[in-house]
Structures are given as C-alpha cells and as structure tokens.
mmCIF file of C-alpha atoms and ligand atoms in Angstrom:
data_model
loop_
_atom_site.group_PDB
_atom_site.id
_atom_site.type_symbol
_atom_site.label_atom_id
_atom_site.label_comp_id
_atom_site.label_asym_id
_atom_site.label_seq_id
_atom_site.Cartn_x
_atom_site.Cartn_y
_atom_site.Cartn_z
ATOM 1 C CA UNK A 1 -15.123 -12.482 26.194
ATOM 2 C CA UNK A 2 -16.413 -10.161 23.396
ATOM 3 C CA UNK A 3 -13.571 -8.636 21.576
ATOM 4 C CA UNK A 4 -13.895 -4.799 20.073
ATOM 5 C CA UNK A 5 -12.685 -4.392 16.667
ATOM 6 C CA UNK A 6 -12.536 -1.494 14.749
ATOM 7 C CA UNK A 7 -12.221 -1.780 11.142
ATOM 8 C CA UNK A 8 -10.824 0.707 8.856
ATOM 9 C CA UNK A 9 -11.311 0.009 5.292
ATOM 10 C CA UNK A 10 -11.431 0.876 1.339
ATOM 11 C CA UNK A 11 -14.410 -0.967 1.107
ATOM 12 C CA UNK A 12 -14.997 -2.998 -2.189
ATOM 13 C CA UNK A 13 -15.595 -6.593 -2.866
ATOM 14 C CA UNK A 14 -13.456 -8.479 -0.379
ATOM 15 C CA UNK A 15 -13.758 -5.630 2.778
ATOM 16 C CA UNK A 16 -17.377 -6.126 2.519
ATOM 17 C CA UNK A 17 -16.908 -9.870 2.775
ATOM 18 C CA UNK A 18 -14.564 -9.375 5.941
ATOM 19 C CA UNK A 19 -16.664 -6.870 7.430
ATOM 20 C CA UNK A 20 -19.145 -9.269 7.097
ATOM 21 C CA UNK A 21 -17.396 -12.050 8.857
ATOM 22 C CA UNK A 22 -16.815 -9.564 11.427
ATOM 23 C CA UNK A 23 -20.136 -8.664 12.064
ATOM 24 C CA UNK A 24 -21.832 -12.010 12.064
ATOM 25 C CA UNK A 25 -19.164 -13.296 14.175
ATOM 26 C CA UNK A 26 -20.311 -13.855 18.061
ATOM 27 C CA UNK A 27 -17.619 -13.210 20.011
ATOM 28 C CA UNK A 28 -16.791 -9.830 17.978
ATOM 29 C CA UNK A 29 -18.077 -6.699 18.159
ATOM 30 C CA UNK A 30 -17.442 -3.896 15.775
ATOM 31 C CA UNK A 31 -17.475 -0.706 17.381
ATOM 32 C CA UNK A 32 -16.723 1.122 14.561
ATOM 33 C CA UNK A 33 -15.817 1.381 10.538
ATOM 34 C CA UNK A 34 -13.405 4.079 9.182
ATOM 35 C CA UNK A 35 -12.888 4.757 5.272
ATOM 36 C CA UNK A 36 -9.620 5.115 3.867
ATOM 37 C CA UNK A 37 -8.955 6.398 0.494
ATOM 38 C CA UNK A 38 -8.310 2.814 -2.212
ATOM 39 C CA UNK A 39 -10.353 1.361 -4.018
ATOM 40 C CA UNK A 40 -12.972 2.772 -5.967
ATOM 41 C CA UNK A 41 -14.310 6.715 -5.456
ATOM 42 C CA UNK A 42 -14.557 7.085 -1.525
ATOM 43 C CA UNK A 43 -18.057 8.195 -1.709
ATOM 44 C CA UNK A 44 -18.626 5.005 -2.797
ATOM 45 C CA UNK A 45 -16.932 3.308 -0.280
ATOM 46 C CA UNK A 46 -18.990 5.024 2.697
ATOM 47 C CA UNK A 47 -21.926 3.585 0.592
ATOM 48 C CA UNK A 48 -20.526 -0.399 0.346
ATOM 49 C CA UNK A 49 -20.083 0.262 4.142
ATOM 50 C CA UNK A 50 -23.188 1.501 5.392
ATOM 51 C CA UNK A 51 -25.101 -0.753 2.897
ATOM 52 C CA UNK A 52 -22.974 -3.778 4.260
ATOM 53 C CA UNK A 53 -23.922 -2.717 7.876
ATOM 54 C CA UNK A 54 -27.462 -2.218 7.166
ATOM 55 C CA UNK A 55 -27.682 -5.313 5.492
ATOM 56 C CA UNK A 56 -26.020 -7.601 8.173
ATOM 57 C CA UNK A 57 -25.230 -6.008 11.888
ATOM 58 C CA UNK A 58 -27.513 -6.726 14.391
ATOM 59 C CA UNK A 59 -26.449 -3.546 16.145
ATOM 60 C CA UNK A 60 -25.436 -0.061 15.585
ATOM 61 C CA UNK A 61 -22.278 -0.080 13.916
ATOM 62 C CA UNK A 62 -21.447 3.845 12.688
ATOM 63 C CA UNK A 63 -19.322 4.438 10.085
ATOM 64 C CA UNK A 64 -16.691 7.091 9.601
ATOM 65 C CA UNK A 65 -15.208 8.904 6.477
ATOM 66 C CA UNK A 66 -11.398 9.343 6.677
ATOM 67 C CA UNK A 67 -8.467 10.207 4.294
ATOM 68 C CA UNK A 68 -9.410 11.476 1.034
ATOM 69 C CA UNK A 69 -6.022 11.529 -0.242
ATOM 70 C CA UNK A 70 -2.988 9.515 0.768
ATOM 71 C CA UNK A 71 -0.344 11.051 2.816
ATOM 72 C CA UNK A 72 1.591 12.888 0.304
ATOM 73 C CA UNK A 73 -1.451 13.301 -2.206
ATOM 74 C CA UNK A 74 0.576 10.715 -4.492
ATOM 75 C CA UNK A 75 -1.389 9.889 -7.410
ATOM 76 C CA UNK A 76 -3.360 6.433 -7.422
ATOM 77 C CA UNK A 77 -5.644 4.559 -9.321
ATOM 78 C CA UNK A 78 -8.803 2.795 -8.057
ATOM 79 C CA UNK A 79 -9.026 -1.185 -8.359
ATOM 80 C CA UNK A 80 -12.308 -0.953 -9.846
ATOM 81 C CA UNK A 81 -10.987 -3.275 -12.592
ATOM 82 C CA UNK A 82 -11.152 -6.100 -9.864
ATOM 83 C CA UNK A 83 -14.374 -4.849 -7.842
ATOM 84 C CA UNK A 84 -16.713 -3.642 -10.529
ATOM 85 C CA UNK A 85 -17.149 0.634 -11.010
ATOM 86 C CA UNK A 86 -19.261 0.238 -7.616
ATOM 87 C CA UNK A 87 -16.539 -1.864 -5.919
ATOM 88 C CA UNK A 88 -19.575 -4.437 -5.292
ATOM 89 C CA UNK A 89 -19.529 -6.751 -8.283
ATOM 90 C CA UNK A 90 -21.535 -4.193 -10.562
ATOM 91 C CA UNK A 91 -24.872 -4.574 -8.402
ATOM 92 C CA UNK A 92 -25.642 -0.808 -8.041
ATOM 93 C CA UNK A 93 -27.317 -1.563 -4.314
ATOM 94 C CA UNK A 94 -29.775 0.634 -3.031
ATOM 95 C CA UNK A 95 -28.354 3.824 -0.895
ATOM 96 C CA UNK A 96 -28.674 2.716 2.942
ATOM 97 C CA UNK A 97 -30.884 4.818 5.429
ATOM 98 C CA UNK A 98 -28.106 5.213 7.675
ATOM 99 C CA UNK A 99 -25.641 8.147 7.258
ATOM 100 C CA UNK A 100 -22.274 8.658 7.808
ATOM 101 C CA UNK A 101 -21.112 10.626 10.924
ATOM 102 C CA UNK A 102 -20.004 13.881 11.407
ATOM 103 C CA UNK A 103 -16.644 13.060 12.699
ATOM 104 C CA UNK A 104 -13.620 12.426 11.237
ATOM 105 C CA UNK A 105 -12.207 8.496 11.026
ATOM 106 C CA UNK A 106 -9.014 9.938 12.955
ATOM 107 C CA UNK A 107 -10.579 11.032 15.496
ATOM 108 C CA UNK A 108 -12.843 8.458 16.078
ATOM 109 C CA UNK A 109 -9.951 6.003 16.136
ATOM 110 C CA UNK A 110 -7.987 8.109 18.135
ATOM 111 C CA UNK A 111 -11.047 8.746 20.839
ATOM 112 C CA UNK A 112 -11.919 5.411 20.810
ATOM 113 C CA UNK A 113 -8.421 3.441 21.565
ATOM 114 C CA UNK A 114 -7.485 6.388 24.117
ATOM 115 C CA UNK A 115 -11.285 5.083 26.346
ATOM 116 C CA UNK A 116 -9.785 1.808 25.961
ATOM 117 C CA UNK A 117 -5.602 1.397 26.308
ATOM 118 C CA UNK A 118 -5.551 -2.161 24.937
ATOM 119 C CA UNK A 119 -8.602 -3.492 24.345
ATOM 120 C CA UNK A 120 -8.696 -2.355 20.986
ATOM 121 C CA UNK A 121 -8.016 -4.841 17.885
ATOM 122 C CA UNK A 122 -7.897 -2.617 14.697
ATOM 123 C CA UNK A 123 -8.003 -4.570 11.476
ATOM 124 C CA UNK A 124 -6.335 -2.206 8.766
ATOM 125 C CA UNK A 125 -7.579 -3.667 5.508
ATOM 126 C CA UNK A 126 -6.872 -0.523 2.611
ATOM 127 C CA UNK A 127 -4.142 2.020 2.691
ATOM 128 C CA UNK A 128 -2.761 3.118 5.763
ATOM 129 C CA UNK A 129 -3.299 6.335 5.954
ATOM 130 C CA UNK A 130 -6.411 7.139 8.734
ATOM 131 C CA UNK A 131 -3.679 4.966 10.851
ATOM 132 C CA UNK A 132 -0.582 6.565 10.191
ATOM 133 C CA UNK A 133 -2.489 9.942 10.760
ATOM 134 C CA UNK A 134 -3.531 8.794 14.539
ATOM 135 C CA UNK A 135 -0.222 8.039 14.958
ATOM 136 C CA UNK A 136 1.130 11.436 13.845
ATOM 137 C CA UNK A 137 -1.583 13.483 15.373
ATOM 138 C CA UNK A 138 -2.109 11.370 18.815
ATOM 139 C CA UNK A 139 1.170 10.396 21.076
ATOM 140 C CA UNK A 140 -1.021 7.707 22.800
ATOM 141 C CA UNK A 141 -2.745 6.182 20.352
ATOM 142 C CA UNK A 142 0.270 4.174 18.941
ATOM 143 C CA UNK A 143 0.866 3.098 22.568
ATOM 144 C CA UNK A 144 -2.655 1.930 23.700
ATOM 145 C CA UNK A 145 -3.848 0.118 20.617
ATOM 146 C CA UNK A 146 -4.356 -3.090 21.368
ATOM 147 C CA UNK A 147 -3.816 -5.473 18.552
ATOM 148 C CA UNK A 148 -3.149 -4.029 14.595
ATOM 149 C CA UNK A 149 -3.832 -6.719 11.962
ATOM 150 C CA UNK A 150 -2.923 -5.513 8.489
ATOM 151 C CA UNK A 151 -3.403 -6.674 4.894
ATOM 152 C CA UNK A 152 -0.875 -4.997 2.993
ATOM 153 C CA UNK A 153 2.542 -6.313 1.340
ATOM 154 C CA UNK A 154 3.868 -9.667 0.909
ATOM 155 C CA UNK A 155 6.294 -11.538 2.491
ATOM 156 C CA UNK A 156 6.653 -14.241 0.145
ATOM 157 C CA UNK A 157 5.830 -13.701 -3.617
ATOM 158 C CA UNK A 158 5.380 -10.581 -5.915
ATOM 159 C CA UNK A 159 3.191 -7.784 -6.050
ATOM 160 C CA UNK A 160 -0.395 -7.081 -7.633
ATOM 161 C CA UNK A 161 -0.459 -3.294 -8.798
ATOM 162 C CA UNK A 162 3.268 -3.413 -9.983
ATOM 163 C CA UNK A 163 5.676 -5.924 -10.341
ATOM 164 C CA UNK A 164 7.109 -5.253 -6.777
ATOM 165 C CA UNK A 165 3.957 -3.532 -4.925
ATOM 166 C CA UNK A 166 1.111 -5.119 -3.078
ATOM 167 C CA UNK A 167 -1.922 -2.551 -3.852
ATOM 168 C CA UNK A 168 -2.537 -1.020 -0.370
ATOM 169 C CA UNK A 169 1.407 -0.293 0.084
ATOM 170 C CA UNK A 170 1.401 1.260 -3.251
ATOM 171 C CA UNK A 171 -1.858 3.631 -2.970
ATOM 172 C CA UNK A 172 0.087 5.170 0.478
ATOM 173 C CA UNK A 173 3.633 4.214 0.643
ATOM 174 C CA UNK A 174 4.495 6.555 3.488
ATOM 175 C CA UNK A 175 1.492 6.123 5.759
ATOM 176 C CA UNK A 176 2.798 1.977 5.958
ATOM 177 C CA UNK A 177 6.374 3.295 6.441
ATOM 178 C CA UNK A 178 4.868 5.604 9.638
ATOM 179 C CA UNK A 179 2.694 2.466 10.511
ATOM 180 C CA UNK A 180 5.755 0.100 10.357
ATOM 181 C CA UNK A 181 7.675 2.611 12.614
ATOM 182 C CA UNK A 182 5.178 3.358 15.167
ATOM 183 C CA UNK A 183 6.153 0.924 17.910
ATOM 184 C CA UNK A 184 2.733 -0.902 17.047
ATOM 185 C CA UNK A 185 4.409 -4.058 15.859
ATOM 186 C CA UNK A 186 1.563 -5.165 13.961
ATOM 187 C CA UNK A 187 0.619 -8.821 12.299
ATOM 188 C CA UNK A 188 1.563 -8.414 8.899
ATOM 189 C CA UNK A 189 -0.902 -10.777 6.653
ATOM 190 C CA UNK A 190 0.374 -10.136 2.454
ATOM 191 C CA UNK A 191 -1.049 -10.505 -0.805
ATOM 192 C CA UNK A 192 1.087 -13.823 -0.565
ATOM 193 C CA UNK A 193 -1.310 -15.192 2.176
ATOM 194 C CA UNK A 194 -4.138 -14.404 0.252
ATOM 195 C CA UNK A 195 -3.278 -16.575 -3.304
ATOM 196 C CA UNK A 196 -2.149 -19.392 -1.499
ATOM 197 C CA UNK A 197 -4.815 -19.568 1.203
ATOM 198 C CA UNK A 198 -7.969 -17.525 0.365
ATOM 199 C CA UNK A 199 -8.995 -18.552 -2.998
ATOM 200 C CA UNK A 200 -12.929 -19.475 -3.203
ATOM 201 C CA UNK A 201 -12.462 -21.573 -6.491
ATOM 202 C CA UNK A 202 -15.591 -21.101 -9.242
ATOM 203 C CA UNK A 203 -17.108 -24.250 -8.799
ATOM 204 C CA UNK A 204 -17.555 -23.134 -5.068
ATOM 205 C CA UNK A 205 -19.765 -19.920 -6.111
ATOM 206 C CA UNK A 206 -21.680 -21.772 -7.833
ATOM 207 C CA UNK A 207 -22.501 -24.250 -5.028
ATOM 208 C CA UNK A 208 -22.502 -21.281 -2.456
ATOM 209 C CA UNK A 209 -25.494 -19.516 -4.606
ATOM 210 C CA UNK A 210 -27.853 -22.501 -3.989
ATOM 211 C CA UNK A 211 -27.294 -22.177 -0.240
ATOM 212 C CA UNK A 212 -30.130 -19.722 -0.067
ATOM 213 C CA UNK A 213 -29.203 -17.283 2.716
ATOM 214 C CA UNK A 214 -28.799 -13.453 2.215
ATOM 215 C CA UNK A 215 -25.479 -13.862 3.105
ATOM 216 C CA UNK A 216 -24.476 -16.552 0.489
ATOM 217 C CA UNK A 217 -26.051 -14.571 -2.034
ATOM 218 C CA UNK A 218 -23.950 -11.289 -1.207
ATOM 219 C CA UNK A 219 -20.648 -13.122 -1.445
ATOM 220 C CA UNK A 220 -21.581 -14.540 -4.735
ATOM 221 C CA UNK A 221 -23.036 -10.964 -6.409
ATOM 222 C CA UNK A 222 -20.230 -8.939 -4.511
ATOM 223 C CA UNK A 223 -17.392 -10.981 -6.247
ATOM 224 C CA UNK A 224 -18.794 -11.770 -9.795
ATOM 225 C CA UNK A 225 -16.314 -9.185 -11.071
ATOM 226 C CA UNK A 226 -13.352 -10.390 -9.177
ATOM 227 C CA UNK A 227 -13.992 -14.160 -10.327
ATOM 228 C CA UNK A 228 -13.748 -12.709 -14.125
ATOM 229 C CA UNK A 229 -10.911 -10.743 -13.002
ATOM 230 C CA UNK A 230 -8.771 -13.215 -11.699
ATOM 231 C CA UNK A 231 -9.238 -15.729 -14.272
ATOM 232 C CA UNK A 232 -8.493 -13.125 -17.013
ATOM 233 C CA UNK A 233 -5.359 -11.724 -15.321
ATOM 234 C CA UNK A 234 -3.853 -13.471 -12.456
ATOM 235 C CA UNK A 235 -4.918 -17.119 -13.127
ATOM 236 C CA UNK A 236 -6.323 -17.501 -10.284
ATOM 237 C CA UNK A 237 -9.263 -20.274 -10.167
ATOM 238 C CA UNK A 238 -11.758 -18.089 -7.924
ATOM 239 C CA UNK A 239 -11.832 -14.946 -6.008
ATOM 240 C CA UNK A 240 -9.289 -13.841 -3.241
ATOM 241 C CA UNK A 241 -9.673 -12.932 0.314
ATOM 242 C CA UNK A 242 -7.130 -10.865 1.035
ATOM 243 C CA UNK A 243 -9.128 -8.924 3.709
ATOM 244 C CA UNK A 244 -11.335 -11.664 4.903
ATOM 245 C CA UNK A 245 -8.615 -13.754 5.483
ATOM 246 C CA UNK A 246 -6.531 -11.291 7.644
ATOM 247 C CA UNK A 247 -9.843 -10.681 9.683
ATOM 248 C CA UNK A 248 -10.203 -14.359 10.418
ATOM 249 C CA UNK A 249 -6.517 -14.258 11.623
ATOM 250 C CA UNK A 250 -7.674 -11.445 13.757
ATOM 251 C CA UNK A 251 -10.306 -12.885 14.948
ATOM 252 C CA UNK A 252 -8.975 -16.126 15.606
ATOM 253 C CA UNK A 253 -4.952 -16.240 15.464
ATOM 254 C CA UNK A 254 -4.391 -20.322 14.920
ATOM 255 C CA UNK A 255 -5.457 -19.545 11.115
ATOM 256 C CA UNK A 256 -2.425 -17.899 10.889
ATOM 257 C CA UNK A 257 -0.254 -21.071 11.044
ATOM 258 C CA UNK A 258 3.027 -19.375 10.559
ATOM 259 C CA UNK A 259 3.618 -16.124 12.105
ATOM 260 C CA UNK A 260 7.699 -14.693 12.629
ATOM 261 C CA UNK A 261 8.874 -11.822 14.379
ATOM 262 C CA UNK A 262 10.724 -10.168 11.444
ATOM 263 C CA UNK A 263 11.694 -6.651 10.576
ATOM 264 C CA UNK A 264 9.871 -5.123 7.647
ATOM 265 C CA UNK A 265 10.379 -1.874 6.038
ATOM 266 C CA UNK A 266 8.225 -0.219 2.540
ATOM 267 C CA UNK A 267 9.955 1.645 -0.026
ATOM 268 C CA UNK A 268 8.567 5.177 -0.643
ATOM 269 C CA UNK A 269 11.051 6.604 -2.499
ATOM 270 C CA UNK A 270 11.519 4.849 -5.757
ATOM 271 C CA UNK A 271 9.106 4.767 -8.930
ATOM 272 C CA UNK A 272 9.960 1.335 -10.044
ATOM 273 C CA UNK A 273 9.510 -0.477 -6.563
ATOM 274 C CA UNK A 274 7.352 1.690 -4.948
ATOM 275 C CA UNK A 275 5.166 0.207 -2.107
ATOM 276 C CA UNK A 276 7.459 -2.619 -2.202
ATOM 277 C CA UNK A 277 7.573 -4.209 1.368
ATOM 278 C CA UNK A 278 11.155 -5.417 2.388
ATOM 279 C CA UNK A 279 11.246 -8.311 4.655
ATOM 280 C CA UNK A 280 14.425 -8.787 6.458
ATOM 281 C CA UNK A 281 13.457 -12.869 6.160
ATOM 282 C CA UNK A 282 17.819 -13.950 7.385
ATOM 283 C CA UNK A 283 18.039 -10.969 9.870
ATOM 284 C CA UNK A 284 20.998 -9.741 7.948
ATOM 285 C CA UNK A 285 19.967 -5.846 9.110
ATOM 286 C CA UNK A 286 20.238 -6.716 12.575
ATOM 287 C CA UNK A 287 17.422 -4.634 13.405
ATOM 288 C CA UNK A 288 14.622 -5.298 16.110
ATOM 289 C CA UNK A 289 11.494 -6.903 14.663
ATOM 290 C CA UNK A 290 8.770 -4.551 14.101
ATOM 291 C CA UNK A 291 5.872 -6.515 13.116
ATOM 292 C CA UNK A 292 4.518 -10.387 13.486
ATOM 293 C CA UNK A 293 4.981 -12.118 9.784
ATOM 294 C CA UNK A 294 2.345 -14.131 8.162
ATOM 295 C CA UNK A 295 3.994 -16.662 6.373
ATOM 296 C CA UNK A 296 1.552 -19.801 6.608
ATOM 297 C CA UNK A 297 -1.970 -19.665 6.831
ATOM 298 C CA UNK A 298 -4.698 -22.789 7.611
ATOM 299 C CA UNK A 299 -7.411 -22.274 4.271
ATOM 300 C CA UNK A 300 -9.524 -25.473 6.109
ATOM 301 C CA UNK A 301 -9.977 -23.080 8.598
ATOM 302 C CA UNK A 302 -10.219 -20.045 6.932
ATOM 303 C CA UNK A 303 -12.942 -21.581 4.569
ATOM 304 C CA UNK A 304 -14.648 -23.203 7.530
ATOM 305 C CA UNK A 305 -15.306 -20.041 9.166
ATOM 306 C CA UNK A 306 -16.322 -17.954 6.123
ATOM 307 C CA UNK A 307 -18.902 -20.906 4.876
ATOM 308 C CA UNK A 308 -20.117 -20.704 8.814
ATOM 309 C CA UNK A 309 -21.145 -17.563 8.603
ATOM 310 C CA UNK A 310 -22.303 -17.801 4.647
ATOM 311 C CA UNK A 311 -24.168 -20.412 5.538
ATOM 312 C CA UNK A 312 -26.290 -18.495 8.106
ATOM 313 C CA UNK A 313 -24.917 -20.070 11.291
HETATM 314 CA CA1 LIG B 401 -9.274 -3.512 1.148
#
C-alpha cells in the first residue's frame, strides 16, 4: 500500500538527503513539500527543494512556501555554518524550471489532511511553525493527521545551537510547544538519535563518490560542508542525518528500535534554555504522554536503506 507523505522542511544539506530517500522510495509517495523558515535564507530553501525534486521525483511533487518568520518573529540565525551559504554544500546548483505555487504551505497542509482524515504521514523536519499554524488556524487538522514524525529536540544528550537547545526547537520555541499540545502525539526522533545512529563516517564519502550514480554524487557534494563542519566543531567522524534518519523511521518504524510513550514539553520562556525539550523520562509529572520517544535507533538499517537508494536501486 503506497503511503502519502507530506514533507515540510528548511531544506539544506540533510532535508535534501531525506527528501530524497523519500522520493526514491517505492512504497512512498510525496504529495507535497512545504518550507518552513531555518536554515539558510528561505528563498533559498524553495530553491534546494524544487532543485531536489527536479533532480530526483519521478512525478509531480509541488512545493509550497510557508512561514517566513517563526511564531513570535523571535530572532534566529541560519545554520549555514553547517550547510554551506546555499545550504547545499557550496555547489551553487542551477535554478529549477519548476516554480513554487501560489498557495500558502498552511493551507496546503491543512486542505490536504482535511481530503484525507488519516491517511496522512507528515514528516516535520525544520521548525515547527507551518504545523503549529494548521493547528491554530484549522480545528480538524490536528485531529485527522495521520501520523507526525518530527526531528526536533533530544531526549538523551545536549543540544546543538546552545548548550540546552536542539536547533529546530530553538529557531521556533512556541510553534513545538503548540505542536506538543495539539493532541497529535507525534514520534519524537532528537538530535540524540542522529549522533549516535546517523553518522556517514569520511571514509564512507569517499567510497560513496566512486559509486557513480547521480544520487551518490548529490549526497557527497550536498554534505562536503557538513563533513568539515563536524570534524571542526562537534567531533563527529562524518556527516549527520538528523532528517534522513527520522524519515526512514517514518517510513519504516522498526528503525526506530526504541520508541516510549513519554510526556515532553519545550521551554519558550527562558534565554539560557530556550528550545530546550523536557522529557519527563521517570513520569514524575504524572501527566499523559503526548508524543512517542525515540530513544534507540537501528544505524544497520538506517544505512542500509540510505545506500539502497544511493546506490540507484
Ligand atoms: Ca531540517
């Protein structure tokens, strides 16, 4: 059975990689892209999309601008220290023929889960904000999405933009809080999941460039800046996957090996720990769970399906 996705996104580096998974993968079918503000200038990000779409779907996939601004207008910054000034590795890629539409992400989300109570699988990998505005604007929309998968927070480890904040929690604190709130009870995959289990170590993109396909060669040119990056400042042996990896959870759930029913909160109102996302790990709250945990994740697995689809197959 073909499952619809819709995938709402600050595309750079690693959303173009998951989008990419998505779109190659046969039993998915991405009915639609929304931009969220994040990660680089969100011009920009319509143009990763639309150039990853043109590149790789084998059908019309349109794409839709969203949220400028988070909720609140809070001030940001871009990661275009990890992803390169073009959020694709520094490749300056030609402009795609096709165009953005008209309509607004928001509404196209909203339309599109209201046709379809359910059937929907929505895989939230920047800020929250296009989301948390369905929710506000649309009563029904929290109700009949299907499944929400999203990267953002940690459960398990420390934060990437500040000490305590995972990057798409920071950029819109209060669209996650709204999110977390909703009644959506959505699978939470962190910035945790993605050091331990993503990591494509150096060696690997070097071995993944000889493999010759189109897609091979994007992964390796979209995440030259983020190996540099992560050596230089986190450590890390290779690039991460933070997106990628919660899409291949989407897609198939048994790469999540560890998932708990916990309740999870995001702290909007301090400076210091802003974005910070507050797993109630003993239950000492007493509060219903409000989203699925990710606190284990299969990287055989994970790899195995991301070489698949590098690999052409
Ligand atoms: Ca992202």
């Amino acid at each position: 059975m073909v499952k619809h996705f819709i995938i709402d996104t600050d595309t750079a580096g690693d959303d173009a990689i998951s989008i990419l998974l998505a779109l190659k993968w046969p039993d998915v079918k991405v009915d639609a892209i929304t931009i969220v503000c994040g990660n680089v200038d969100f011009d920009q990000q319509v143009e990763n999309a639309l150039y990853t779409v043109e590149q790789f779907a084998s059908y019309h996939v349109p794409v839709y601008p969203g949220a400028r601004r988070p909720l609140l207008m809070r001030n940001w910054k871009y990661a275009d220290y990890v992803h390169g000034k073009d959020g694709m590795g520094e490749n300056y890629f030609p402009r795609a023929k096709q165009r953005p539409e008209e309509k607004h992400a928001v509404k196209a989300l909203i339309e599109l889960v209201n046709s379809a109570p359910g059937e929907y699988t929505i895989v939230a990998q920047g800020p929250l904000t296009n989301i948390a505005t369905a929710i506000l604007a649309d009563r029904e929309f929290a109700k009949n999405v299907g499944q929400l998968y999203v990267m953002g927070g940690y459960a398990d480890g420390f934060g990437n933009v500040t000490p305590a904040a995972e990057y798409n929690f920071w950029v819109d604190p209060d669209a996650a809080k709204v999110v977390l709130h909703s009644g959506i009870k959505p699978v939470l995959v962190g910035w945790d999941i993605a050091v331990k289990y993503s990591v494509v170590e150096e060696e690997l993109h070097r071995e993944i460039a000889t493999w010759g396909t189109k897609e091979a060669e994007f992964f390796v040119k979209v995440n030259r800046k983020v190996v540099e990056y992560e050596k230089k400042v986190t450590g890390l042996p290779g690039s991460t996957h933070p997106d990628t990896i919660t899409m291949a959870i989407a897609i198939d759930r048994s790469v999540a090996k560890r998932l708990e029913w916990r309740y999870v909160d995001v702290e909007n109102a301090s400076e210091l720990t802003r974005g910070m996302s507050v797993v109630d790990h003993l239950g000492v709250l007493g509060k219903e769970p409000n989203a699925l945990v990710c606190y284990e994740a299969d990287k055989e697995k994970f790899r195995s399906m991301l070489f698949k689809v590098l690999k052409g197959r």
